[in-house]
Amino acid sequence: MGNEINLRNNAGLADIAPTLLQLLNLPIPIEMTGKSLIQEIELKGYNKVVQHV
């Protein structure tokens, strides 16, 4: 079975790029105004995804 991904509500077009970067485990530039659609969940043995750097 795979990992479950939970999406947040109240999304906009600006949230798509940060979501894709998060899925690719790439840093999200501070200049991006959107936020990832994926809600952070704690998984044992996994690092949290990098947000703004």
PDB file of N, CA and C in Angstrom:
ATOM      1  N   MET A   1       0.844  -1.189   0.000  1.00  0.00           N
ATOM      2  CA  MET A   1       0.000   0.000   0.000  1.00  0.00           C
ATOM      3  C   MET A   1       0.882   1.243   0.000  1.00  0.00           C
ATOM      4  N   GLY A   2       0.444   2.297  -0.698  1.00  0.00           N
ATOM      5  CA  GLY A   2       1.201   3.529  -0.781  1.00  0.00           C
ATOM      6  C   GLY A   2       0.870   4.484   0.346  1.00  0.00           C
ATOM      7  N   ASN A   3       1.587   5.596   0.365  1.00  0.00           N
ATOM      8  CA  ASN A   3       1.325   6.628   1.356  1.00  0.00           C
ATOM      9  C   ASN A   3       0.098   7.416   0.958  1.00  0.00           C
ATOM     10  N   GLU A   4      -0.672   7.822   1.937  1.00  0.00           N
ATOM     11  CA  GLU A   4      -1.869   8.613   1.695  1.00  0.00           C
ATOM     12  C   GLU A   4      -1.487  10.087   1.640  1.00  0.00           C
ATOM     13  N   ILE A   5      -2.049  10.813   0.689  1.00  0.00           N
ATOM     14  CA  ILE A   5      -1.811  12.253   0.575  1.00  0.00           C
ATOM     15  C   ILE A   5      -3.117  12.961   0.850  1.00  0.00           C
ATOM     16  N   ASN A   6      -3.098  13.889   1.796  1.00  0.00           N
ATOM     17  CA  ASN A   6      -4.272  14.692   2.119  1.00  0.00           C
ATOM     18  C   ASN A   6      -4.104  16.075   1.528  1.00  0.00           C
ATOM     19  N   LEU A   7      -5.125  16.561   0.824  1.00  0.00           N
ATOM     20  CA  LEU A   7      -5.091  17.893   0.228  1.00  0.00           C
ATOM     21  C   LEU A   7      -5.877  18.867   1.077  1.00  0.00           C
ATOM     22  N   ARG A   8      -5.408  20.105   1.100  1.00  0.00           N
ATOM     23  CA  ARG A   8      -6.115  21.134   1.870  1.00  0.00           C
ATOM     24  C   ARG A   8      -7.170  21.808   1.000  1.00  0.00           C
ATOM     25  N   ASN A   9      -8.083  22.500   1.638  1.00  0.00           N
ATOM     26  CA  ASN A   9      -9.139  23.243   0.935  1.00  0.00           C
ATOM     27  C   ASN A   9      -8.652  24.654   0.621  1.00  0.00           C
ATOM     28  N   ASN A  10      -9.493  25.435  -0.033  1.00  0.00           N
ATOM     29  CA  ASN A  10      -9.212  26.843  -0.351  1.00  0.00           C
ATOM     30  C   ASN A  10      -7.960  26.995  -1.214  1.00  0.00           C
ATOM     31  N   ALA A  11      -7.886  26.258  -2.303  1.00  0.00           N
ATOM     32  CA  ALA A  11      -6.723  26.294  -3.179  1.00  0.00           C
ATOM     33  C   ALA A  11      -6.901  27.304  -4.300  1.00  0.00           C
ATOM     34  N   GLY A  12      -5.779  27.736  -4.852  1.00  0.00           N
ATOM     35  CA  GLY A  12      -5.789  28.653  -5.979  1.00  0.00           C
ATOM     36  C   GLY A  12      -4.729  28.248  -6.988  1.00  0.00           C
ATOM     37  N   LEU A  13      -4.710  28.921  -8.110  1.00  0.00           N
ATOM     38  CA  LEU A  13      -3.763  28.616  -9.174  1.00  0.00           C
ATOM     39  C   LEU A  13      -2.313  28.752  -8.695  1.00  0.00           C
ATOM     40  N   ALA A  14      -2.045  29.719  -7.833  1.00  0.00           N
ATOM     41  CA  ALA A  14      -0.685  29.942  -7.329  1.00  0.00           C
ATOM     42  C   ALA A  14      -0.185  28.779  -6.477  1.00  0.00           C
ATOM     43  N   ASP A  15      -1.067  27.885  -6.051  1.00  0.00           N
ATOM     44  CA  ASP A  15      -0.687  26.767  -5.192  1.00  0.00           C
ATOM     45  C   ASP A  15      -0.183  25.550  -5.970  1.00  0.00           C
ATOM     46  N   ILE A  16      -0.336  25.557  -7.288  1.00  0.00           N
ATOM     47  CA  ILE A  16       0.035  24.376  -8.084  1.00  0.00           C
ATOM     48  C   ILE A  16       1.546  24.181  -8.134  1.00  0.00           C
ATOM     49  N   ALA A  17       2.304  25.231  -8.429  1.00  0.00           N
ATOM     50  CA  ALA A  17       3.765  25.098  -8.527  1.00  0.00           C
ATOM     51  C   ALA A  17       4.388  24.645  -7.204  1.00  0.00           C
ATOM     52  N   PRO A  18       4.038  25.239  -6.063  1.00  0.00           N
ATOM     53  CA  PRO A  18       4.607  24.752  -4.801  1.00  0.00           C
ATOM     54  C   PRO A  18       4.247  23.290  -4.511  1.00  0.00           C
ATOM     55  N   THR A  19       3.061  22.867  -4.933  1.00  0.00           N
ATOM     56  CA  THR A  19       2.650  21.476  -4.738  1.00  0.00           C
ATOM     57  C   THR A  19       3.527  20.544  -5.555  1.00  0.00           C
ATOM     58  N   LEU A  20       3.782  20.905  -6.815  1.00  0.00           N
ATOM     59  CA  LEU A  20       4.640  20.082  -7.670  1.00  0.00           C
ATOM     60  C   LEU A  20       6.063  20.020  -7.128  1.00  0.00           C
ATOM     61  N   LEU A  21       6.576  21.148  -6.648  1.00  0.00           N
ATOM     62  CA  LEU A  21       7.919  21.161  -6.075  1.00  0.00           C
ATOM     63  C   LEU A  21       7.986  20.255  -4.845  1.00  0.00           C
ATOM     64  N   GLN A  22       6.952  20.285  -4.023  1.00  0.00           N
ATOM     65  CA  GLN A  22       6.919  19.436  -2.842  1.00  0.00           C
ATOM     66  C   GLN A  22       6.900  17.964  -3.238  1.00  0.00           C
ATOM     67  N   LEU A  23       6.111  17.608  -4.236  1.00  0.00           N
ATOM     68  CA  LEU A  23       6.049  16.223  -4.691  1.00  0.00           C
ATOM     69  C   LEU A  23       7.399  15.749  -5.229  1.00  0.00           C
ATOM     70  N   LEU A  24       8.164  16.663  -5.812  1.00  0.00           N
ATOM     71  CA  LEU A  24       9.487  16.343  -6.337  1.00  0.00           C
ATOM     72  C   LEU A  24      10.574  16.473  -5.278  1.00  0.00           C
ATOM     73  N   ASN A  25      10.169  16.828  -4.055  1.00  0.00           N
ATOM     74  CA  ASN A  25      11.073  17.013  -2.925  1.00  0.00           C
ATOM     75  C   ASN A  25      12.139  18.066  -3.222  1.00  0.00           C
ATOM     76  N   LEU A  26      11.688  19.153  -3.861  1.00  0.00           N
ATOM     77  CA  LEU A  26      12.548  20.287  -4.166  1.00  0.00           C
ATOM     78  C   LEU A  26      12.161  21.462  -3.283  1.00  0.00           C
ATOM     79  N   PRO A  27      13.096  22.366  -3.002  1.00  0.00           N
ATOM     80  CA  PRO A  27      12.776  23.527  -2.166  1.00  0.00           C
ATOM     81  C   PRO A  27      11.791  24.465  -2.858  1.00  0.00           C
ATOM     82  N   ILE A  28      10.938  25.084  -2.064  1.00  0.00           N
ATOM     83  CA  ILE A  28       9.955  26.051  -2.566  1.00  0.00           C
ATOM     84  C   ILE A  28      10.517  27.449  -2.307  1.00  0.00           C
ATOM     85  N   PRO A  29      10.802  28.208  -3.374  1.00  0.00           N
ATOM     86  CA  PRO A  29      11.374  29.551  -3.193  1.00  0.00           C
ATOM     87  C   PRO A  29      10.462  30.462  -2.377  1.00  0.00           C
ATOM     88  N   ILE A  30      11.049  31.294  -1.566  1.00  0.00           N
ATOM     89  CA  ILE A  30      10.307  32.221  -0.713  1.00  0.00           C
ATOM     90  C   ILE A  30       9.475  33.197  -1.547  1.00  0.00           C
ATOM     91  N   GLU A  31       9.891  33.443  -2.795  1.00  0.00           N
ATOM     92  CA  GLU A  31       9.172  34.386  -3.658  1.00  0.00           C
ATOM     93  C   GLU A  31       7.805  33.863  -4.094  1.00  0.00           C
ATOM     94  N   MET A  32       7.596  32.571  -4.018  1.00  0.00           N
ATOM     95  CA  MET A  32       6.299  32.010  -4.414  1.00  0.00           C
ATOM     96  C   MET A  32       5.244  32.367  -3.371  1.00  0.00           C
ATOM     97  N   THR A  33       4.140  32.896  -3.846  1.00  0.00           N
ATOM     98  CA  THR A  33       3.080  33.321  -2.930  1.00  0.00           C
ATOM     99  C   THR A  33       2.137  32.187  -2.553  1.00  0.00           C
ATOM    100  N   GLY A  34       2.106  31.137  -3.364  1.00  0.00           N
ATOM    101  CA  GLY A  34       1.226  30.008  -3.081  1.00  0.00           C
ATOM    102  C   GLY A  34       1.818  29.072  -2.051  1.00  0.00           C
ATOM    103  N   LYS A  35       0.981  28.166  -1.574  1.00  0.00           N
ATOM    104  CA  LYS A  35       1.408  27.159  -0.612  1.00  0.00           C
ATOM    105  C   LYS A  35       1.002  25.794  -1.152  1.00  0.00           C
ATOM    106  N   SER A  36       1.759  24.787  -0.798  1.00  0.00           N
ATOM    107  CA  SER A  36       1.475  23.441  -1.264  1.00  0.00           C
ATOM    108  C   SER A  36       0.076  23.005  -0.848  1.00  0.00           C
ATOM    109  N   LEU A  37      -0.577  22.274  -1.732  1.00  0.00           N
ATOM    110  CA  LEU A  37      -1.910  21.752  -1.443  1.00  0.00           C
ATOM    111  C   LEU A  37      -1.862  20.516  -0.554  1.00  0.00           C
ATOM    112  N   ILE A  38      -0.680  19.951  -0.400  1.00  0.00           N
ATOM    113  CA  ILE A  38      -0.545  18.737   0.396  1.00  0.00           C
ATOM    114  C   ILE A  38      -0.390  19.102   1.860  1.00  0.00           C
ATOM    115  N   GLN A  39      -1.274  18.575   2.675  1.00  0.00           N
ATOM    116  CA  GLN A  39      -1.193  18.820   4.108  1.00  0.00           C
ATOM    117  C   GLN A  39      -0.068  17.983   4.685  1.00  0.00           C
ATOM    118  N   GLU A  40       0.687  18.587   5.593  1.00  0.00           N
ATOM    119  CA  GLU A  40       1.769  17.840   6.226  1.00  0.00           C
ATOM    120  C   GLU A  40       1.181  16.830   7.194  1.00  0.00           C
ATOM    121  N   ILE A  41       1.660  15.613   7.078  1.00  0.00           N
ATOM    122  CA  ILE A  41       1.290  14.587   8.034  1.00  0.00           C
ATOM    123  C   ILE A  41       2.583  13.965   8.531  1.00  0.00           C
ATOM    124  N   GLU A  42       2.594  13.541   9.763  1.00  0.00           N
ATOM    125  CA  GLU A  42       3.800  12.951  10.312  1.00  0.00           C
ATOM    126  C   GLU A  42       3.816  11.463  10.009  1.00  0.00           C
ATOM    127  N   LEU A  43       4.886  11.024   9.370  1.00  0.00           N
ATOM    128  CA  LEU A  43       5.075   9.618   9.065  1.00  0.00           C
ATOM    129  C   LEU A  43       6.377   9.176   9.712  1.00  0.00           C
ATOM    130  N   LYS A  44       6.340   8.127  10.445  1.00  0.00           N
ATOM    131  CA  LYS A  44       7.563   7.622  11.069  1.00  0.00           C
ATOM    132  C   LYS A  44       8.525   7.167   9.990  1.00  0.00           C
ATOM    133  N   GLY A  45       9.792   7.565  10.126  1.00  0.00           N
ATOM    134  CA  GLY A  45      10.803   7.146   9.179  1.00  0.00           C
ATOM    135  C   GLY A  45      10.920   8.039   7.957  1.00  0.00           C
ATOM    136  N   TYR A  46      10.089   9.076   7.848  1.00  0.00           N
ATOM    137  CA  TYR A  46      10.148   9.977   6.700  1.00  0.00           C
ATOM    138  C   TYR A  46      10.453  11.391   7.183  1.00  0.00           C
ATOM    139  N   ASN A  47      11.231  12.110   6.397  1.00  0.00           N
ATOM    140  CA  ASN A  47      11.492  13.507   6.719  1.00  0.00           C
ATOM    141  C   ASN A  47      10.338  14.364   6.241  1.00  0.00           C
ATOM    142  N   LYS A  48      10.104  15.448   6.932  1.00  0.00           N
ATOM    143  CA  LYS A  48       9.094  16.390   6.459  1.00  0.00           C
ATOM    144  C   LYS A  48       9.600  17.044   5.187  1.00  0.00           C
ATOM    145  N   VAL A  49       8.701  17.402   4.317  1.00  0.00           N
ATOM    146  CA  VAL A  49       9.061  17.998   3.041  1.00  0.00           C
ATOM    147  C   VAL A  49       9.559  19.409   3.276  1.00  0.00           C
ATOM    148  N   VAL A  50      10.595  19.805   2.543  1.00  0.00           N
ATOM    149  CA  VAL A  50      11.176  21.146   2.665  1.00  0.00           C
ATOM    150  C   VAL A  50      10.176  22.170   2.166  1.00  0.00           C
ATOM    151  N   GLN A  51       9.930  23.160   2.978  1.00  0.00           N
ATOM    152  CA  GLN A  51       9.092  24.266   2.551  1.00  0.00           C
ATOM    153  C   GLN A  51       9.984  25.423   2.136  1.00  0.00           C
ATOM    154  N   HIS A  52       9.616  26.643   2.389  1.00  0.00           N
ATOM    155  CA  HIS A  52      10.393  27.804   1.960  1.00  0.00           C
ATOM    156  C   HIS A  52      11.805  27.744   2.519  1.00  0.00           C
ATOM    157  N   VAL A  53      12.773  27.991   1.624  1.00  0.00           N
ATOM    158  CA  VAL A  53      14.177  27.992   2.043  1.00  0.00           C
ATOM    159  C   VAL A  53      14.807  29.334   1.741  1.00  0.00           C
TER     160      VAL A  53
END
